Amino acid sequence: MRDVRSDPELQELVRRFVRPDRRYLRLGGSLHRMNAAERSTFLRDLAQAAHEITPAELGILFEGGWRERKTAAWLVAVAHRTEFRDLIGRLLLASGGPYAGAAYCVALATFGTAADAELLSAYLDHYLSRPDLDYDQPTVLGTLLYLDGILSSDSASGFIAPGGPWDRWLEARVAAALDPHDCRQGIERLCALVDETAETFIPPVHGSQQP
């Protein structure tokens, strides 16, 4: 992992892409609490950043801490850079830090293919058997349900069957019941934000037409 405190290259990318307008904090549910003018400006700037950043720069952000990884995943989702699918899947499964898991899920949900569902299922296969690890299990399951709706598939059915892995995970944690369909709705709202952001991007005009 690269440390922003001692890495000038990462520091510059954080300055350009992570910290403007407290981007890394606002990505997610807090976007819904902005007023119309703030939201419009924030989404427009996010879309611009998503198309401006290079693959190499994204790779560096993914080597940083949770702020950098969370922001990178959103930028990947907005610009639909599916070449980062496998890396995001590995980072999600590794669960090497807090706060970025939901952003990884947003990216995979935005890609919206069977390959993304397989990555989510692999996570659930591993982490629903670990009630001692309270990570991103609800969000991942909600994302898988969301993809099932898009793909007309039933990848989540085995996890949420009565007495199945989801129920056993909840029971072992002695936690209040969580409805995975509520988690699905949360991911659906975040994916709508990604779509809204992508629609604000105005491609640059190269050159000008002669009269």
mmCIF file of C-alpha atoms in Angstrom:
data_model
loop_
_atom_site.group_PDB
_atom_site.id
_atom_site.type_symbol
_atom_site.label_atom_id
_atom_site.label_comp_id
_atom_site.label_asym_id
_atom_site.label_seq_id
_atom_site.Cartn_x
_atom_site.Cartn_y
_atom_site.Cartn_z
ATOM 1 C CA MET A 1 0.000 0.000 0.000
ATOM 2 C CA ARG A 2 1.268 3.467 -0.867
ATOM 3 C CA ASP A 3 1.233 6.026 1.938
ATOM 4 C CA VAL A 4 0.037 9.467 0.899
ATOM 5 C CA ARG A 5 2.124 11.039 3.657
ATOM 6 C CA SER A 6 5.386 9.981 2.037
ATOM 7 C CA ASP A 7 4.483 9.539 -1.618
ATOM 8 C CA PRO A 8 4.624 12.771 -3.675
ATOM 9 C CA GLU A 9 3.051 11.110 -6.744
ATOM 10 C CA LEU A 10 0.084 9.903 -4.721
ATOM 11 C CA GLN A 11 -0.160 13.257 -2.959
ATOM 12 C CA GLU A 12 -0.604 15.007 -6.293
ATOM 13 C CA LEU A 13 -3.340 12.605 -7.390
ATOM 14 C CA VAL A 14 -5.129 13.042 -4.060
ATOM 15 C CA ARG A 15 -4.996 16.800 -4.535
ATOM 16 C CA ARG A 16 -6.464 16.541 -8.033
ATOM 17 C CA PHE A 17 -9.023 13.774 -7.668
ATOM 18 C CA VAL A 18 -9.737 12.829 -4.042
ATOM 19 C CA ARG A 19 -9.932 15.991 -1.958
ATOM 20 C CA PRO A 20 -11.649 18.584 -4.205
ATOM 21 C CA ASP A 21 -14.927 19.601 -2.563
ATOM 22 C CA ARG A 22 -14.372 16.802 0.019
ATOM 23 C CA ARG A 23 -15.147 14.330 -2.773
ATOM 24 C CA TYR A 24 -14.048 11.207 -0.908
ATOM 25 C CA LEU A 25 -16.469 11.991 1.938
ATOM 26 C CA ARG A 26 -19.430 12.925 -0.219
ATOM 27 C CA LEU A 27 -19.380 9.931 -2.529
ATOM 28 C CA GLY A 28 -22.273 7.736 -1.514
ATOM 29 C CA GLY A 29 -25.462 8.451 0.378
ATOM 30 C CA SER A 30 -24.510 11.994 1.393
ATOM 31 C CA LEU A 31 -24.976 13.075 -2.225
ATOM 32 C CA HIS A 32 -28.709 12.840 -1.644
ATOM 33 C CA ARG A 33 -28.492 15.509 1.050
ATOM 34 C CA MET A 34 -27.023 18.219 -1.185
ATOM 35 C CA ASN A 35 -29.158 21.018 -2.520
ATOM 36 C CA ALA A 36 -29.768 21.111 -6.260
ATOM 37 C CA ALA A 37 -26.999 23.576 -7.084
ATOM 38 C CA GLU A 38 -24.367 21.764 -4.988
ATOM 39 C CA ARG A 39 -25.357 18.424 -6.431
ATOM 40 C CA SER A 40 -25.201 19.653 -10.017
ATOM 41 C CA THR A 41 -21.732 21.114 -9.558
ATOM 42 C CA PHE A 42 -20.429 18.106 -7.650
ATOM 43 C CA LEU A 43 -21.680 15.584 -10.226
ATOM 44 C CA ARG A 44 -20.375 17.617 -13.153
ATOM 45 C CA ASP A 45 -16.917 17.841 -11.575
ATOM 46 C CA LEU A 46 -16.987 14.131 -10.727
ATOM 47 C CA ALA A 47 -17.835 13.245 -14.317
ATOM 48 C CA GLN A 48 -15.032 15.444 -15.609
ATOM 49 C CA ALA A 49 -12.546 13.833 -13.225
ATOM 50 C CA ALA A 50 -13.695 10.328 -14.195
ATOM 51 C CA HIS A 51 -12.879 10.965 -17.838
ATOM 52 C CA GLU A 52 -9.744 13.003 -17.183
ATOM 53 C CA ILE A 53 -7.891 10.537 -14.971
ATOM 54 C CA THR A 54 -5.691 8.023 -16.779
ATOM 55 C CA PRO A 55 -5.649 4.253 -16.191
ATOM 56 C CA ALA A 56 -2.152 4.555 -14.725
ATOM 57 C CA GLU A 57 -3.323 7.232 -12.291
ATOM 58 C CA LEU A 58 -6.287 5.108 -11.268
ATOM 59 C CA GLY A 59 -3.912 2.229 -10.627
ATOM 60 C CA ILE A 60 -1.911 4.422 -8.261
ATOM 61 C CA LEU A 61 -5.041 5.504 -6.387
ATOM 62 C CA PHE A 62 -6.039 1.864 -5.946
ATOM 63 C CA GLU A 63 -2.689 1.324 -4.220
ATOM 64 C CA GLY A 64 -3.484 4.002 -1.626
ATOM 65 C CA GLY A 65 -5.655 4.026 1.479
ATOM 66 C CA TRP A 66 -9.410 3.836 1.740
ATOM 67 C CA ARG A 67 -9.981 7.438 0.637
ATOM 68 C CA GLU A 68 -8.034 6.895 -2.547
ATOM 69 C CA ARG A 69 -9.558 3.484 -3.273
ATOM 70 C CA LYS A 70 -13.103 4.636 -2.622
ATOM 71 C CA THR A 71 -12.698 7.604 -4.945
ATOM 72 C CA ALA A 72 -11.001 5.506 -7.615
ATOM 73 C CA ALA A 73 -13.844 2.977 -7.606
ATOM 74 C CA TRP A 74 -16.414 5.734 -8.145
ATOM 75 C CA LEU A 75 -14.373 7.241 -10.964
ATOM 76 C CA VAL A 76 -14.138 3.811 -12.575
ATOM 77 C CA ALA A 77 -17.903 3.347 -12.245
ATOM 78 C CA VAL A 78 -18.762 6.722 -13.774
ATOM 79 C CA ALA A 79 -16.451 6.236 -16.765
ATOM 80 C CA HIS A 80 -17.452 2.538 -17.015
ATOM 81 C CA ARG A 81 -13.843 1.350 -17.071
ATOM 82 C CA THR A 82 -14.500 -2.364 -17.013
ATOM 83 C CA GLU A 83 -10.800 -3.143 -17.380
ATOM 84 C CA PHE A 84 -10.603 -2.604 -13.607
ATOM 85 C CA ARG A 85 -13.179 -5.323 -12.858
ATOM 86 C CA ASP A 86 -10.723 -7.991 -11.762
ATOM 87 C CA LEU A 87 -8.701 -5.582 -9.611
ATOM 88 C CA ILE A 88 -11.846 -4.369 -7.867
ATOM 89 C CA GLY A 89 -12.928 -7.957 -7.306
ATOM 90 C CA ARG A 90 -9.583 -8.770 -5.699
ATOM 91 C CA LEU A 91 -9.694 -5.697 -3.486
ATOM 92 C CA LEU A 92 -13.236 -6.500 -2.394
ATOM 93 C CA LEU A 93 -12.319 -10.071 -1.506
ATOM 94 C CA ALA A 94 -9.173 -8.977 0.319
ATOM 95 C CA SER A 95 -11.137 -6.491 2.452
ATOM 96 C CA GLY A 96 -7.854 -4.832 3.300
ATOM 97 C CA GLY A 97 -9.408 -1.723 4.825
ATOM 98 C CA PRO A 98 -12.681 -0.038 5.793
ATOM 99 C CA TYR A 99 -15.089 2.209 3.903
ATOM 100 C CA ALA A 100 -14.206 1.277 0.312
ATOM 101 C CA GLY A 101 -16.278 -1.916 -0.007
ATOM 102 C CA ALA A 102 -19.510 -0.160 -0.943
ATOM 103 C CA ALA A 103 -17.696 1.757 -3.678
ATOM 104 C CA TYR A 104 -16.361 -1.502 -5.106
ATOM 105 C CA CYS A 105 -19.925 -2.810 -5.125
ATOM 106 C CA VAL A 106 -21.164 0.282 -6.940
ATOM 107 C CA ALA A 107 -18.555 -0.242 -9.658
ATOM 108 C CA LEU A 108 -19.417 -3.924 -10.122
ATOM 109 C CA ALA A 109 -23.138 -3.168 -10.123
ATOM 110 C CA THR A 110 -22.598 -0.489 -12.757
ATOM 111 C CA PHE A 111 -20.688 -2.915 -14.985
ATOM 112 C CA GLY A 112 -23.686 -5.204 -14.613
ATOM 113 C CA THR A 113 -22.527 -8.533 -16.068
ATOM 114 C CA ALA A 114 -22.438 -12.153 -15.014
ATOM 115 C CA ALA A 115 -18.698 -11.774 -14.407
ATOM 116 C CA ASP A 116 -19.448 -9.137 -11.776
ATOM 117 C CA ALA A 117 -22.029 -11.401 -10.146
ATOM 118 C CA GLU A 118 -19.387 -14.135 -9.916
ATOM 119 C CA LEU A 119 -17.022 -11.816 -8.040
ATOM 120 C CA LEU A 120 -19.776 -10.888 -5.580
ATOM 121 C CA SER A 121 -20.714 -14.546 -5.097
ATOM 122 C CA ALA A 122 -17.079 -15.422 -4.381
ATOM 123 C CA TYR A 123 -17.039 -12.776 -1.651
ATOM 124 C CA LEU A 124 -20.224 -14.132 -0.086
ATOM 125 C CA ASP A 125 -18.998 -17.729 -0.273
ATOM 126 C CA HIS A 126 -16.047 -16.698 1.855
ATOM 127 C CA TYR A 127 -17.370 -14.041 4.225
ATOM 128 C CA LEU A 128 -20.822 -15.396 5.062
ATOM 129 C CA SER A 129 -18.953 -18.239 6.735
ATOM 130 C CA ARG A 130 -17.125 -15.704 8.916
ATOM 131 C CA PRO A 131 -19.578 -14.164 11.391
ATOM 132 C CA ASP A 132 -16.576 -12.876 13.312
ATOM 133 C CA LEU A 133 -15.855 -10.532 10.397
ATOM 134 C CA ASP A 134 -18.470 -7.810 10.052
ATOM 135 C CA TYR A 135 -17.400 -6.358 6.723
ATOM 136 C CA ASP A 136 -19.497 -5.664 3.611
ATOM 137 C CA GLN A 137 -21.665 -8.777 3.578
ATOM 138 C CA PRO A 138 -25.038 -6.913 3.517
ATOM 139 C CA THR A 139 -23.928 -4.520 0.779
ATOM 140 C CA VAL A 140 -22.465 -7.291 -1.352
ATOM 141 C CA LEU A 141 -25.610 -9.379 -1.037
ATOM 142 C CA GLY A 142 -27.749 -6.366 -1.935
ATOM 143 C CA THR A 143 -25.568 -5.777 -4.978
ATOM 144 C CA LEU A 144 -25.936 -9.383 -6.065
ATOM 145 C CA LEU A 145 -29.706 -9.093 -5.745
ATOM 146 C CA TYR A 146 -29.561 -5.929 -7.832
ATOM 147 C CA LEU A 147 -27.618 -7.736 -10.573
ATOM 148 C CA ASP A 148 -30.049 -10.650 -10.455
ATOM 149 C CA GLY A 149 -32.796 -8.183 -11.295
ATOM 150 C CA ILE A 150 -30.830 -6.812 -14.235
ATOM 151 C CA LEU A 151 -29.614 -10.156 -15.551
ATOM 152 C CA SER A 152 -32.778 -12.183 -14.835
ATOM 153 C CA SER A 153 -30.582 -14.555 -12.850
ATOM 154 C CA ASP A 154 -30.817 -16.109 -9.388
ATOM 155 C CA SER A 155 -27.241 -15.980 -8.121
ATOM 156 C CA ALA A 156 -28.376 -14.738 -4.701
ATOM 157 C CA SER A 157 -31.046 -17.365 -4.125
ATOM 158 C CA GLY A 158 -28.737 -19.899 -2.513
ATOM 159 C CA PHE A 159 -27.460 -17.315 -0.049
ATOM 160 C CA ILE A 160 -30.860 -16.067 1.100
ATOM 161 C CA ALA A 161 -32.724 -19.387 1.219
ATOM 162 C CA PRO A 162 -34.316 -20.004 4.643
ATOM 163 C CA GLY A 163 -31.669 -21.368 6.964
ATOM 164 C CA GLY A 164 -29.014 -20.655 4.359
ATOM 165 C CA PRO A 165 -25.702 -18.779 4.611
ATOM 166 C CA TRP A 166 -27.282 -15.363 5.159
ATOM 167 C CA ASP A 167 -29.552 -16.539 7.969
ATOM 168 C CA ARG A 168 -26.707 -18.452 9.617
ATOM 169 C CA TRP A 169 -24.426 -15.404 9.420
ATOM 170 C CA LEU A 170 -27.056 -13.221 11.083
ATOM 171 C CA GLU A 171 -27.798 -15.796 13.751
ATOM 172 C CA ALA A 172 -24.146 -16.274 14.639
ATOM 173 C CA ARG A 173 -23.681 -12.518 14.955
ATOM 174 C CA VAL A 174 -26.738 -12.233 17.238
ATOM 175 C CA ALA A 175 -27.616 -9.119 15.271
ATOM 176 C CA ALA A 176 -30.897 -7.486 14.407
ATOM 177 C CA ALA A 177 -32.427 -8.879 11.238
ATOM 178 C CA LEU A 178 -31.303 -7.153 8.070
ATOM 179 C CA ASP A 179 -33.413 -7.251 4.945
ATOM 180 C CA PRO A 180 -31.108 -7.840 1.968
ATOM 181 C CA HIS A 181 -33.715 -6.263 -0.281
ATOM 182 C CA ASP A 182 -33.237 -2.984 1.607
ATOM 183 C CA CYS A 183 -29.541 -3.269 0.771
ATOM 184 C CA ARG A 184 -30.459 -3.853 -2.871
ATOM 185 C CA GLN A 185 -32.481 -0.648 -2.917
ATOM 186 C CA GLY A 186 -29.519 1.235 -1.481
ATOM 187 C CA ILE A 187 -27.255 0.012 -4.276
ATOM 188 C CA GLU A 188 -29.935 0.829 -6.835
ATOM 189 C CA ARG A 189 -29.991 4.441 -5.627
ATOM 190 C CA LEU A 190 -26.202 4.684 -5.815
ATOM 191 C CA CYS A 191 -26.175 3.257 -9.331
ATOM 192 C CA ALA A 192 -28.743 5.877 -10.312
ATOM 193 C CA LEU A 193 -26.291 8.502 -9.055
ATOM 194 C CA VAL A 194 -23.572 6.992 -11.232
ATOM 195 C CA ASP A 195 -25.870 7.174 -14.263
ATOM 196 C CA GLU A 196 -26.832 10.745 -13.444
ATOM 197 C CA THR A 197 -23.172 11.685 -13.100
ATOM 198 C CA ALA A 198 -22.205 10.060 -16.391
ATOM 199 C CA GLU A 199 -24.940 11.981 -18.186
ATOM 200 C CA THR A 200 -23.449 15.303 -17.080
ATOM 201 C CA PHE A 201 -20.149 14.723 -18.907
ATOM 202 C CA ILE A 202 -19.592 17.021 -21.873
ATOM 203 C CA PRO A 203 -16.817 15.709 -24.145
ATOM 204 C CA PRO A 204 -14.195 18.315 -24.995
ATOM 205 C CA VAL A 205 -14.305 19.871 -28.430
ATOM 206 C CA HIS A 206 -11.030 19.339 -30.249
ATOM 207 C CA GLY A 207 -10.332 22.255 -32.549
ATOM 208 C CA SER A 208 -13.004 24.408 -34.094
ATOM 209 C CA GLN A 209 -14.799 24.458 -37.382
ATOM 210 C CA GLN A 210 -13.895 27.087 -39.890
ATOM 211 C CA PRO A 211 -16.721 29.438 -40.901
#
